[in-house]
PDB file of C-alpha atoms and ligand atoms in Angstrom:
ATOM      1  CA  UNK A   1      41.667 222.568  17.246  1.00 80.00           C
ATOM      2  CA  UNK A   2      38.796 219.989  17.089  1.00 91.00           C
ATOM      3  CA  UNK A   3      35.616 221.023  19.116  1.00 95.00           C
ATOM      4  CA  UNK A   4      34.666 218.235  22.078  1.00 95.00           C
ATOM      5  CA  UNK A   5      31.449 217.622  20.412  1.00 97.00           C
ATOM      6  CA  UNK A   6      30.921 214.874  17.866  1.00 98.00           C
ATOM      7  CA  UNK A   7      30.321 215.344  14.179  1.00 98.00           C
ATOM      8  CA  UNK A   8      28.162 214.012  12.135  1.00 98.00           C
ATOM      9  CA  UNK A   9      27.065 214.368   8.909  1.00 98.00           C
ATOM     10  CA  UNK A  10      23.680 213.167   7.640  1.00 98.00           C
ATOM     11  CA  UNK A  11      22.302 212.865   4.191  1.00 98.00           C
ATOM     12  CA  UNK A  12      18.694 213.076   3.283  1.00 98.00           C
ATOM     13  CA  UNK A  13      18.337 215.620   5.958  1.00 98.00           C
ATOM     14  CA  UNK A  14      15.176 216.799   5.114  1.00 97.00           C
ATOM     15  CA  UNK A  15      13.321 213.505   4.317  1.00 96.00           C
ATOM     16  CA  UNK A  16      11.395 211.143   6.527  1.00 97.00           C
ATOM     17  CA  UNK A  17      14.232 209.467   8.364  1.00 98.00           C
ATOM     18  CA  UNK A  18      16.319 212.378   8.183  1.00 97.00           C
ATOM     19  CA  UNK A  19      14.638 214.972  10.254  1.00 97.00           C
ATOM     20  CA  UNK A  20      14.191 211.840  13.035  1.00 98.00           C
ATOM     21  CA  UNK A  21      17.966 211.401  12.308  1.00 98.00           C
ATOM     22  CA  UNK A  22      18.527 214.581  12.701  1.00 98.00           C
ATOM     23  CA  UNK A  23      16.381 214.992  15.976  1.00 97.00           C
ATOM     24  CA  UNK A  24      17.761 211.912  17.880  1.00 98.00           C
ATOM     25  CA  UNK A  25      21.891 213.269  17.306  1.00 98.00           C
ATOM     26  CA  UNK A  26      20.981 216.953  18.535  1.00 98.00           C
ATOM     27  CA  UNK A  27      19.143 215.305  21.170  1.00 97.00           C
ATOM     28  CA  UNK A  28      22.271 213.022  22.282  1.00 97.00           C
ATOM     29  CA  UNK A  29      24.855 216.385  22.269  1.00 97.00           C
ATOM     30  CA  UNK A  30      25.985 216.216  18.767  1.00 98.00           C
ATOM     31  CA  UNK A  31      26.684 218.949  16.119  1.00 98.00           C
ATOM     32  CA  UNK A  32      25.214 217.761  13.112  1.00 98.00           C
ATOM     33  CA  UNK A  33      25.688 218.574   9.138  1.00 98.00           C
ATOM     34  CA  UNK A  34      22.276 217.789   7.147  1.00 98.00           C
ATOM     35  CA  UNK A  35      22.145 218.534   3.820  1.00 98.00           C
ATOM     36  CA  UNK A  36      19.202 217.737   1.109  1.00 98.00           C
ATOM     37  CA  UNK A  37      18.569 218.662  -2.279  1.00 97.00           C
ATOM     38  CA  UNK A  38      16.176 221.698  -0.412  1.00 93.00           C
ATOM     39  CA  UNK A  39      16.309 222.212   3.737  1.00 93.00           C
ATOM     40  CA  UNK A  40      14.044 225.398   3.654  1.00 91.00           C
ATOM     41  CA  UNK A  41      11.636 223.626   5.494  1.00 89.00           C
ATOM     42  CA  UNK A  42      13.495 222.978   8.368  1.00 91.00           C
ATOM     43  CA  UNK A  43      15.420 226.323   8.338  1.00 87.00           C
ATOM     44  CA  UNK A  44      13.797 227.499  11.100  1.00 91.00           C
ATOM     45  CA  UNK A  45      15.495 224.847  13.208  1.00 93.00           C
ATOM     46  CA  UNK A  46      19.147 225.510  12.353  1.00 93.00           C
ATOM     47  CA  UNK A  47      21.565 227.032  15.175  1.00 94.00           C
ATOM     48  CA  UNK A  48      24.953 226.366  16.345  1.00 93.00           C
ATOM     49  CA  UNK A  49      24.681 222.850  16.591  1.00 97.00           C
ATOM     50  CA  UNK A  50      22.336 222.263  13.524  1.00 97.00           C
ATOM     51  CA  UNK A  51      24.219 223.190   9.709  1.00 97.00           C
ATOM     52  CA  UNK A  52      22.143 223.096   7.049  1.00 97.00           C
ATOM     53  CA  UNK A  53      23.246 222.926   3.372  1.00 97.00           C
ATOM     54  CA  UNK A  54      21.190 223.230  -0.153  1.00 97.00           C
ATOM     55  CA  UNK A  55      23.478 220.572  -1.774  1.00 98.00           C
ATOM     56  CA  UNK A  56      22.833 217.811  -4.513  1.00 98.00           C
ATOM     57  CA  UNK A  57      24.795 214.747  -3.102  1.00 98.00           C
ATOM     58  CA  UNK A  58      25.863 213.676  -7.170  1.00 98.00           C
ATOM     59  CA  UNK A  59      27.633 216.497  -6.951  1.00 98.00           C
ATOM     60  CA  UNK A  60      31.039 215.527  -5.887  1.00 98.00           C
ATOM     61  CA  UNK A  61      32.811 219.024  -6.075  1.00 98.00           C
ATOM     62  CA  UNK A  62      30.268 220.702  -4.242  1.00 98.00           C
ATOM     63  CA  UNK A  63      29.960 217.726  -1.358  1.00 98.00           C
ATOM     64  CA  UNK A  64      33.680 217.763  -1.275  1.00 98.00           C
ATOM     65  CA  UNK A  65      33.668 221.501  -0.527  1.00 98.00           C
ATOM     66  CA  UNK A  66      31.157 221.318   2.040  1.00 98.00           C
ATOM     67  CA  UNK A  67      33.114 218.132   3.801  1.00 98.00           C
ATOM     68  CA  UNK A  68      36.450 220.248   3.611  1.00 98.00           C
ATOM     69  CA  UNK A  69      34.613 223.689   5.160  1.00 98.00           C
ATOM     70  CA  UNK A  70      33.035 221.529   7.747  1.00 98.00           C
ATOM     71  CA  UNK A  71      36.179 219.792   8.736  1.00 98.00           C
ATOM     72  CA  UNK A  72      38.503 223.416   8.668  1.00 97.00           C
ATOM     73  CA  UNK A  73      35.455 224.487  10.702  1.00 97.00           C
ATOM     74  CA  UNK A  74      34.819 221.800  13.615  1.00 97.00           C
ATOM     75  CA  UNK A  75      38.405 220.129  13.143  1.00 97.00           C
ATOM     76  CA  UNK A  76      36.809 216.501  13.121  1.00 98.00           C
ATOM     77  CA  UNK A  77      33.739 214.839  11.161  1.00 98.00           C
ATOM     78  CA  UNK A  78      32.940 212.152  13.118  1.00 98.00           C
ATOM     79  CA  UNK A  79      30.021 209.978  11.904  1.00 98.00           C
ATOM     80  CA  UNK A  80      27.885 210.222   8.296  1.00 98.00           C
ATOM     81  CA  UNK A  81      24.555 208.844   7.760  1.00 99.00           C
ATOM     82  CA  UNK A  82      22.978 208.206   4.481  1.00 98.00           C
ATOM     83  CA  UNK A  83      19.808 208.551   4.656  1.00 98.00           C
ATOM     84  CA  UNK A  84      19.292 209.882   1.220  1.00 97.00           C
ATOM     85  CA  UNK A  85      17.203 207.768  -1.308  1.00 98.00           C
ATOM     86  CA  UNK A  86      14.700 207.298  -4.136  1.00 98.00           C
ATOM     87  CA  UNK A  87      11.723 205.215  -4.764  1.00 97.00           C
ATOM     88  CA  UNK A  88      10.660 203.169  -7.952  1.00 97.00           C
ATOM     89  CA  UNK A  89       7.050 202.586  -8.768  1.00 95.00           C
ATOM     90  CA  UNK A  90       6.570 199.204  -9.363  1.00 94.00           C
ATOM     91  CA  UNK A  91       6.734 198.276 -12.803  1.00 96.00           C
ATOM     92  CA  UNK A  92       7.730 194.693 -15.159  1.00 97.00           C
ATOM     93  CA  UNK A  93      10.938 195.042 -16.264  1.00 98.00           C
ATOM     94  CA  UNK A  94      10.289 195.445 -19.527  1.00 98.00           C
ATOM     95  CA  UNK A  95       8.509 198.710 -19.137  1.00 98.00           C
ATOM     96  CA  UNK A  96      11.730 200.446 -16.831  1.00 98.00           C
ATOM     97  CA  UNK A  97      13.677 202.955 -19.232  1.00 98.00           C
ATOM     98  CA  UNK A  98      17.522 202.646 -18.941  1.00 98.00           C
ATOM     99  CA  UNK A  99      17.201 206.239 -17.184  1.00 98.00           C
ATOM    100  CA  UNK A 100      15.027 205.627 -14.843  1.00 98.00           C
ATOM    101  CA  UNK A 101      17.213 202.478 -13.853  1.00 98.00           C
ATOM    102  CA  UNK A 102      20.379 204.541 -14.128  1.00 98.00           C
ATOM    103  CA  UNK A 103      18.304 207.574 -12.161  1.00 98.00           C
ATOM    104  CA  UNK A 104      18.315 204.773  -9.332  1.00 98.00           C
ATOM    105  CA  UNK A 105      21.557 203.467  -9.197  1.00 98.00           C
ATOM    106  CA  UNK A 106      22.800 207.519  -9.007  1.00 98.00           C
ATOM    107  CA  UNK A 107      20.573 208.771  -6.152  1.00 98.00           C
ATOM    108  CA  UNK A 108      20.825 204.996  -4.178  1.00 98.00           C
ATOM    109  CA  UNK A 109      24.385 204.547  -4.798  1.00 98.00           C
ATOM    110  CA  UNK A 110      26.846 206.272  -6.898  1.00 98.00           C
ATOM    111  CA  UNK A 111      25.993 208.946  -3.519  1.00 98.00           C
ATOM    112  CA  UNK A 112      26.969 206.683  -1.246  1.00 98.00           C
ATOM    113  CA  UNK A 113      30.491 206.713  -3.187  1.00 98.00           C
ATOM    114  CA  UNK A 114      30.714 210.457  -3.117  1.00 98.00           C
ATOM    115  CA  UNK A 115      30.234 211.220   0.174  1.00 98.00           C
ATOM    116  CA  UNK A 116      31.872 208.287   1.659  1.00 98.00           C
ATOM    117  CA  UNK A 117      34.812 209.108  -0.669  1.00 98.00           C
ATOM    118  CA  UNK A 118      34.715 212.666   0.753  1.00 98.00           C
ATOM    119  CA  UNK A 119      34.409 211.710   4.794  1.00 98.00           C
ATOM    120  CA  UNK A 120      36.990 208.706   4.921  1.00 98.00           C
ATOM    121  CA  UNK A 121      40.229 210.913   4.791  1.00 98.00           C
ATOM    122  CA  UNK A 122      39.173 213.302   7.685  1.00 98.00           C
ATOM    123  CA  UNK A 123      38.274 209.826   9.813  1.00 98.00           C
ATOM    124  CA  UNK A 124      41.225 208.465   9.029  1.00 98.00           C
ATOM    125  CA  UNK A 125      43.518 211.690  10.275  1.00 97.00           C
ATOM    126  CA  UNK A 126      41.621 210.781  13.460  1.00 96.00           C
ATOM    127  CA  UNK A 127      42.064 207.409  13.244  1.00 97.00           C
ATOM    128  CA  UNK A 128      38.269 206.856  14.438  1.00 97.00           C
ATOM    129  CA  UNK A 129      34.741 207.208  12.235  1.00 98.00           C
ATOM    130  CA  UNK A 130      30.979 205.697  11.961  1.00 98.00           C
ATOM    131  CA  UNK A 131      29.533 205.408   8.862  1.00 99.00           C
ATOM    132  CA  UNK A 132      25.943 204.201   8.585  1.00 99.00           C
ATOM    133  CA  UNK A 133      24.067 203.390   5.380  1.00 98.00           C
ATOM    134  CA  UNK A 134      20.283 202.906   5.163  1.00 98.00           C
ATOM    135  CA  UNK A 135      19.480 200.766   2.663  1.00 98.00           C
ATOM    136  CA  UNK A 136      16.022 198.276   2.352  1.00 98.00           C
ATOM    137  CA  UNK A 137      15.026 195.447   3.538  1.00 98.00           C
ATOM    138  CA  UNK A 138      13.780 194.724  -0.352  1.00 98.00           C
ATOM    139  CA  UNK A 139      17.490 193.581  -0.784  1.00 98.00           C
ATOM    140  CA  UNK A 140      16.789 190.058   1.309  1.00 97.00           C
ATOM    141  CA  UNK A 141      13.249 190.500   0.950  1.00 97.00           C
ATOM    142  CA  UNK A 142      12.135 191.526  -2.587  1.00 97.00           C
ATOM    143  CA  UNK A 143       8.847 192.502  -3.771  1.00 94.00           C
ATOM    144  CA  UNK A 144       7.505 192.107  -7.811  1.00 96.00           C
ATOM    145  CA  UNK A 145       8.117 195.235  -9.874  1.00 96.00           C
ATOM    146  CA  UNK A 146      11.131 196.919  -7.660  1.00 97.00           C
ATOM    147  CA  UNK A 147      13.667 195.306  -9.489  1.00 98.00           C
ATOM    148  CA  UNK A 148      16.604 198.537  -9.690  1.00 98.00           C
ATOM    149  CA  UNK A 149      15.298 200.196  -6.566  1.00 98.00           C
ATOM    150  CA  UNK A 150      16.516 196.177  -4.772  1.00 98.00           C
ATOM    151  CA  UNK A 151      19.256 195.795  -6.496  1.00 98.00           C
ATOM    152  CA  UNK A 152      20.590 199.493  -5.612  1.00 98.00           C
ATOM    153  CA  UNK A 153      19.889 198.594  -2.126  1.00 98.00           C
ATOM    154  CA  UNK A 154      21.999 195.413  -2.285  1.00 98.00           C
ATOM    155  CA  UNK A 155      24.649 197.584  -3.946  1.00 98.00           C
ATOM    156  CA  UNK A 156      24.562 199.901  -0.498  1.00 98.00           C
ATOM    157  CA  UNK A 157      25.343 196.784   1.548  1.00 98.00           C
ATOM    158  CA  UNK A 158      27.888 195.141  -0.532  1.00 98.00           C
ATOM    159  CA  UNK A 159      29.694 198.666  -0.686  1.00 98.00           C
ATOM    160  CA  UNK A 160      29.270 199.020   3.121  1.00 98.00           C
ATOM    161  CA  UNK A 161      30.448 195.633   3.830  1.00 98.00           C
ATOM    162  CA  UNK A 162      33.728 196.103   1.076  1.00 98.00           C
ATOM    163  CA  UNK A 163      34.382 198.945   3.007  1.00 98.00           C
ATOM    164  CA  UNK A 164      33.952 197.578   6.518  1.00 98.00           C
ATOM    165  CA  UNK A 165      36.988 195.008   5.867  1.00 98.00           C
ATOM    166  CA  UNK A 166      38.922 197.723   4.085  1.00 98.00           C
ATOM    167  CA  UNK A 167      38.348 200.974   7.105  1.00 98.00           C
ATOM    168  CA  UNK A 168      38.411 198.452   9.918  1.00 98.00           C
ATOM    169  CA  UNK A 169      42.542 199.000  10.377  1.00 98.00           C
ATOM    170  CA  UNK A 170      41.503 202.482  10.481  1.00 98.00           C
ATOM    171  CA  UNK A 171      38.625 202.256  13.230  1.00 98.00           C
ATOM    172  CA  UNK A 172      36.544 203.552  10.459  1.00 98.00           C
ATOM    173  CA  UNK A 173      33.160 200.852  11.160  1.00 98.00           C
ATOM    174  CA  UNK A 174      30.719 200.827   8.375  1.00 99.00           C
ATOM    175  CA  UNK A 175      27.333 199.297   9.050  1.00 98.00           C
ATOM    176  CA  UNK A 176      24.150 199.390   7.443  1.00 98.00           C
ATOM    177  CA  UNK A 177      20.408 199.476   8.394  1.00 98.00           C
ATOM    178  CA  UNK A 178      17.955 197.655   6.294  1.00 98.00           C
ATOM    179  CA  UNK A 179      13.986 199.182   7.124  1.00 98.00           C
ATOM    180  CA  UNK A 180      11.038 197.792   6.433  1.00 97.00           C
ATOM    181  CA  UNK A 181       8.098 199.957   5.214  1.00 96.00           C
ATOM    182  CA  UNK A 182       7.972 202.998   6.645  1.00 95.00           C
ATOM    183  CA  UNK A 183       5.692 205.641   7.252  1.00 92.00           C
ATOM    184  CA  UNK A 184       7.600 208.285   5.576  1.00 91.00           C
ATOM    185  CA  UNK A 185       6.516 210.219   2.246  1.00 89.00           C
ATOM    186  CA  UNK A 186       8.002 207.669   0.302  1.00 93.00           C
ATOM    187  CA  UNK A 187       6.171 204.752   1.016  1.00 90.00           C
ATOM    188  CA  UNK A 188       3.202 205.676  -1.190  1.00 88.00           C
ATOM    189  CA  UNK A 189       5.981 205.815  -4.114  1.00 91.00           C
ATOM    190  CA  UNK A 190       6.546 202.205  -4.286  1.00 91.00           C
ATOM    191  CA  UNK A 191       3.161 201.673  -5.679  1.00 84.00           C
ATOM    192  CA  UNK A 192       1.925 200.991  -9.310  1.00 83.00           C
ATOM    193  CA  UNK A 193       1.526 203.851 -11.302  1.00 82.00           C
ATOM    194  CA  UNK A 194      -2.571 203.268 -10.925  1.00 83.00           C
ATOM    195  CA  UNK A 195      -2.668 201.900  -7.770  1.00 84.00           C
ATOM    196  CA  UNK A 196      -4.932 203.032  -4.554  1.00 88.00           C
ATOM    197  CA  UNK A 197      -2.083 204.603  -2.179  1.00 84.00           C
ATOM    198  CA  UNK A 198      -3.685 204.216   0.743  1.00 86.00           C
ATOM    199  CA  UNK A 199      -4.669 200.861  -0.085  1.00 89.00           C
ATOM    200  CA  UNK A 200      -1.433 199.991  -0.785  1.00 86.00           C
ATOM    201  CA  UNK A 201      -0.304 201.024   2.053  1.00 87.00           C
ATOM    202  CA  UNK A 202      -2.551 199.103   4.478  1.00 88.00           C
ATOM    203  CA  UNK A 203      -3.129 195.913   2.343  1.00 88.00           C
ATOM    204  CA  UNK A 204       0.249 195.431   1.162  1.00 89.00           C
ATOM    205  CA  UNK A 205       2.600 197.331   3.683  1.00 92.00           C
ATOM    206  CA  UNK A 206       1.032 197.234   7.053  1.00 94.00           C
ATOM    207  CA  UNK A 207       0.150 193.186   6.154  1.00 94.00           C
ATOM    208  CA  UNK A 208       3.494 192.289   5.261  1.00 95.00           C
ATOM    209  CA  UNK A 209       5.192 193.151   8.967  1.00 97.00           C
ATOM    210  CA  UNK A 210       4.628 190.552  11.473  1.00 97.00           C
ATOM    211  CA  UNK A 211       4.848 193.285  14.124  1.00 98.00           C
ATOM    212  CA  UNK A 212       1.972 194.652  12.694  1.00 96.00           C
ATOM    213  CA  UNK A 213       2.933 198.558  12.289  1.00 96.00           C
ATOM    214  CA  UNK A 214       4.818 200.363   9.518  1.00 96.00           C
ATOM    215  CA  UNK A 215       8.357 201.624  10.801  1.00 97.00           C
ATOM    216  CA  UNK A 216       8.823 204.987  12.226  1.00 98.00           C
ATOM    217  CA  UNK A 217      11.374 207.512  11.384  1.00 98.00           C
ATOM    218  CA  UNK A 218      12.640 207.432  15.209  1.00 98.00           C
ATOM    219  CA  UNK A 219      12.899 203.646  15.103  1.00 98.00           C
ATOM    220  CA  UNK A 220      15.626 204.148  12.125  1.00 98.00           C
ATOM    221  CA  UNK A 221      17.009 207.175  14.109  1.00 98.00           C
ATOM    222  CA  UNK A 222      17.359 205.022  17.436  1.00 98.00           C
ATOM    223  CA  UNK A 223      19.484 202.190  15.566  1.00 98.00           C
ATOM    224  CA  UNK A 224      21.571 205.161  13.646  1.00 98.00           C
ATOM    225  CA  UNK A 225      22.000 206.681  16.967  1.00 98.00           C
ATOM    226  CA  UNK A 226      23.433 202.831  18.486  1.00 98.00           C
ATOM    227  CA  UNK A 227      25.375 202.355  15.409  1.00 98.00           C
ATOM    228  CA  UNK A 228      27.283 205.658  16.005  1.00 98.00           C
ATOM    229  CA  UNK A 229      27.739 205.158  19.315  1.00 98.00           C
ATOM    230  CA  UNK A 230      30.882 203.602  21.016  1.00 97.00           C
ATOM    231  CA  UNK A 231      28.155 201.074  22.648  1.00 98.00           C
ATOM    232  CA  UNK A 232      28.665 199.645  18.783  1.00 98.00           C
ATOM    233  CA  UNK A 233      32.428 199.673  18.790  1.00 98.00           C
ATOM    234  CA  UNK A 234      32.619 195.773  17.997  1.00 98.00           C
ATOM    235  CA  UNK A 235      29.947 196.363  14.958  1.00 98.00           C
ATOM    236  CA  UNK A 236      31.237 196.745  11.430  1.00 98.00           C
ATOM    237  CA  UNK A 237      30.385 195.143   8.224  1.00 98.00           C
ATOM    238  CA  UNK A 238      26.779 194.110   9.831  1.00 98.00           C
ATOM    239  CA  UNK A 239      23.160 194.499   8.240  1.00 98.00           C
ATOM    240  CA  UNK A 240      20.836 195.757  11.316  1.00 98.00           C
ATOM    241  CA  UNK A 241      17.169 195.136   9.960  1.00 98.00           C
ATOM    242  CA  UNK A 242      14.964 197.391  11.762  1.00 98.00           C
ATOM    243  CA  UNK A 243      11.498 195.783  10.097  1.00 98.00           C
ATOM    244  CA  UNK A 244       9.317 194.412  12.516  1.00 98.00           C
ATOM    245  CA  UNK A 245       9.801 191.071  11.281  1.00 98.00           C
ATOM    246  CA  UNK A 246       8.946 191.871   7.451  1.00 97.00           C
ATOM    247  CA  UNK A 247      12.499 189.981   6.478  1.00 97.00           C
ATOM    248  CA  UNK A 248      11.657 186.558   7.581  1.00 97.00           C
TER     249      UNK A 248
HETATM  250  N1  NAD B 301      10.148 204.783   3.436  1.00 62.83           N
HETATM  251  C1  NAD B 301      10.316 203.489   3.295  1.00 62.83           C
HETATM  252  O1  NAD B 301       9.363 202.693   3.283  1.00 62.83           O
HETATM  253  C2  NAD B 301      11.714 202.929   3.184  1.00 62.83           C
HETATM  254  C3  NAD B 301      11.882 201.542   3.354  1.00 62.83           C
HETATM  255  C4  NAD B 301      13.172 201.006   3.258  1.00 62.83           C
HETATM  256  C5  NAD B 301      14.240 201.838   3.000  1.00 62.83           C
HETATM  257  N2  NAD B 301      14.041 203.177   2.852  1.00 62.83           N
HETATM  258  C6  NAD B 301      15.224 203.996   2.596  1.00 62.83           C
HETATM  259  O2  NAD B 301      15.404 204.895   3.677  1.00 62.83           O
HETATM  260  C7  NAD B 301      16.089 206.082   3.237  1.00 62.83           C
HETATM  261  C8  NAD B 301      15.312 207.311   3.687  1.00 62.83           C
HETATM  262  O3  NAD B 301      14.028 207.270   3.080  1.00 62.83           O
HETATM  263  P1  NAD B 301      12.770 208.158   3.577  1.00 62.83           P
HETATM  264  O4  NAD B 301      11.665 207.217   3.751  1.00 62.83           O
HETATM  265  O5  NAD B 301      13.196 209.075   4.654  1.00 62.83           O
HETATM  266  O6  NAD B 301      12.496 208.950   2.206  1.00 62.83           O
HETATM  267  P2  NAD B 301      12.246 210.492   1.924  1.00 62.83           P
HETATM  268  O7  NAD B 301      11.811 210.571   0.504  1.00 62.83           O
HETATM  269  O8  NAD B 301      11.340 211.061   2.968  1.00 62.83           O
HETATM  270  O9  NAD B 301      13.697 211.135   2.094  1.00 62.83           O
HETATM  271  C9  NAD B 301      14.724 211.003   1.145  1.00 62.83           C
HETATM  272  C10 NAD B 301      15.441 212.340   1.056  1.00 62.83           C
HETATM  273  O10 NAD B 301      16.557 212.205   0.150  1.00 62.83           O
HETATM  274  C11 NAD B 301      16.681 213.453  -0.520  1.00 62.83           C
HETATM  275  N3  NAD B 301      17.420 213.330  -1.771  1.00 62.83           N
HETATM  276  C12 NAD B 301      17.074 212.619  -2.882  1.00 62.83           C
HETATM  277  N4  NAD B 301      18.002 212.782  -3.843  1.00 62.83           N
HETATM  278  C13 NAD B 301      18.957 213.615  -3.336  1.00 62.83           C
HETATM  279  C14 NAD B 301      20.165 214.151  -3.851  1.00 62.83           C
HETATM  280  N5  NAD B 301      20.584 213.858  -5.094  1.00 62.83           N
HETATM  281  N6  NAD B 301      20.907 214.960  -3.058  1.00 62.83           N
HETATM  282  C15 NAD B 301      20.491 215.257  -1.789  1.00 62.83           C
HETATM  283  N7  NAD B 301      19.357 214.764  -1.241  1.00 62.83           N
HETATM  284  C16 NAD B 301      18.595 213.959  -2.015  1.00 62.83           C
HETATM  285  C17 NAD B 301      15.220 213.873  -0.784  1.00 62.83           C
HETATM  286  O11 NAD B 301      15.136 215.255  -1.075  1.00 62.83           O
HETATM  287  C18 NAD B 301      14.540 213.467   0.503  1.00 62.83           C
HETATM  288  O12 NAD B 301      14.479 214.549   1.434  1.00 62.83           O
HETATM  289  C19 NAD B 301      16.211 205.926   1.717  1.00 62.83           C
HETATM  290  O13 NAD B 301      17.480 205.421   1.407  1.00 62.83           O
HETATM  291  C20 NAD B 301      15.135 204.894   1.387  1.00 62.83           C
HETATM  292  O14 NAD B 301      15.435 204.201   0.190  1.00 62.83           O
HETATM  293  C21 NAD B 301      12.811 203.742   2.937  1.00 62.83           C
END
């Protein structure tokens, strides 16, 4: 027997955007599934409605394990969010190793394979699922030096999209959100290896969005939380940018 509350299962649960994530969906009566590489910091906040899971997301055994426990347990998985991600430094091509290229395209997509793989069978018993993918606005958008971190991210929304035409007889809609800079940990990882952080940040960031702030974690959380929601039951296959103008 499925329990009347939505599912949903979030990725990345402990970083920047996750923990807003995670906020908004308890917030809007949800029971939500975040798993990280580490949640002890936000194990104080787990509860009924709030599972938390130590979990690696490459790991495909383990993620399906957790997706099958959490569907025997709650009878439905409703929604997933990745929100999981890495950042490159930026660097000329000609100084990236093949690992730290191949590090990328792991954490920024082959995970968006595994656990997608894992939560599309229990949507389609219930003929009804939300995915949502964040991915960057550096796909459109590029900046020198990010080369594998922007073309991961355009791998997240041409997966998204493939899958969005393939789920939609399913009423399985796959969307994806494309931030700009945001004031998360990982911002100050984009930078060159030498650079001035903060400078960075406020000379090369905060200048580049024509709204004139870096994003917040609850401005990705609100457009996950719309994207979920049956308000969005027309929306599949789209790109939402939530980046205060940075992409035109
Ligand atoms: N911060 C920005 O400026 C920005 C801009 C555009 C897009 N994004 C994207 O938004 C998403 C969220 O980023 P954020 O700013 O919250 O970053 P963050 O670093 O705060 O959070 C990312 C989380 O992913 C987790 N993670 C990494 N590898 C993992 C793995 N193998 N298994 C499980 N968890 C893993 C990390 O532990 C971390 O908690 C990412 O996809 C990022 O690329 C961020």
């Amino acid at each position: 027997m499925a329990v009347d509350q939505q599912v949903v299962i979030v990725t990345g649960a402990g970083g920047g955007m996750g923990q807003a994530i995670l906020k908004h969906l308890l917030e809007q009566g949800k029971i939500v599934v975040g798993l990280d590489l580490s949640v002890a910091s936000l194990a104080d906040r787990e509860s009924d409605v709030l599972q938390l899971h130590d979990v690696n997301v490459l790991h495909e055994d383990k993620v399906n394990e957790v997706f099958q426990n959490i569907y025997d347990k709650y009878g439905r998985i409703d929604g997933l969010v990745n929100a999981i991600g890495i950042a490159q430094a930026a660097t000329p091509i000609e100084d990236v190793s093949i690992n730290e290229w191949n590090r990328l395209m792991d954490v920024n997509v082959k995970s968006l394979f595994i656990t997608t793989k894992a939560a599309v069978p229990y949507m389609k018993a219930r003929k009804k699922g939300a995915i949502v993918t964040i991915a960057s606005i550096s796909a459109v958008r590029p900046r020198p030096g990010l080369q594998a971190y922007i073309a991961s991210k355009g791998a997240a929304e041409s997966f998204s999209r493939g899958l969005a035409i393939e789920l939609a007889p399913h009423q399985i809609r796959v969307n994806t959100i494309h931030p700009g800079p945001a004031d998360t940990q990982m911002l100050s990882q984009f930078a060159a290896p030498n650079a001035d952080v903060e400078q960075t940040k406020q000379e090369v960031f905060v200048q580049s969005v024509p709204l004139g702030r870096l994003v917040a974690p609850a401005d990705i959380a609100g457009a996950v939380c719309y994207l979920l929601s049956d308000a969005a039951s027309m929306v599949t296959g789209t790109t939402l940018h939530v980046d205060g103008g940075r992409g035109l």
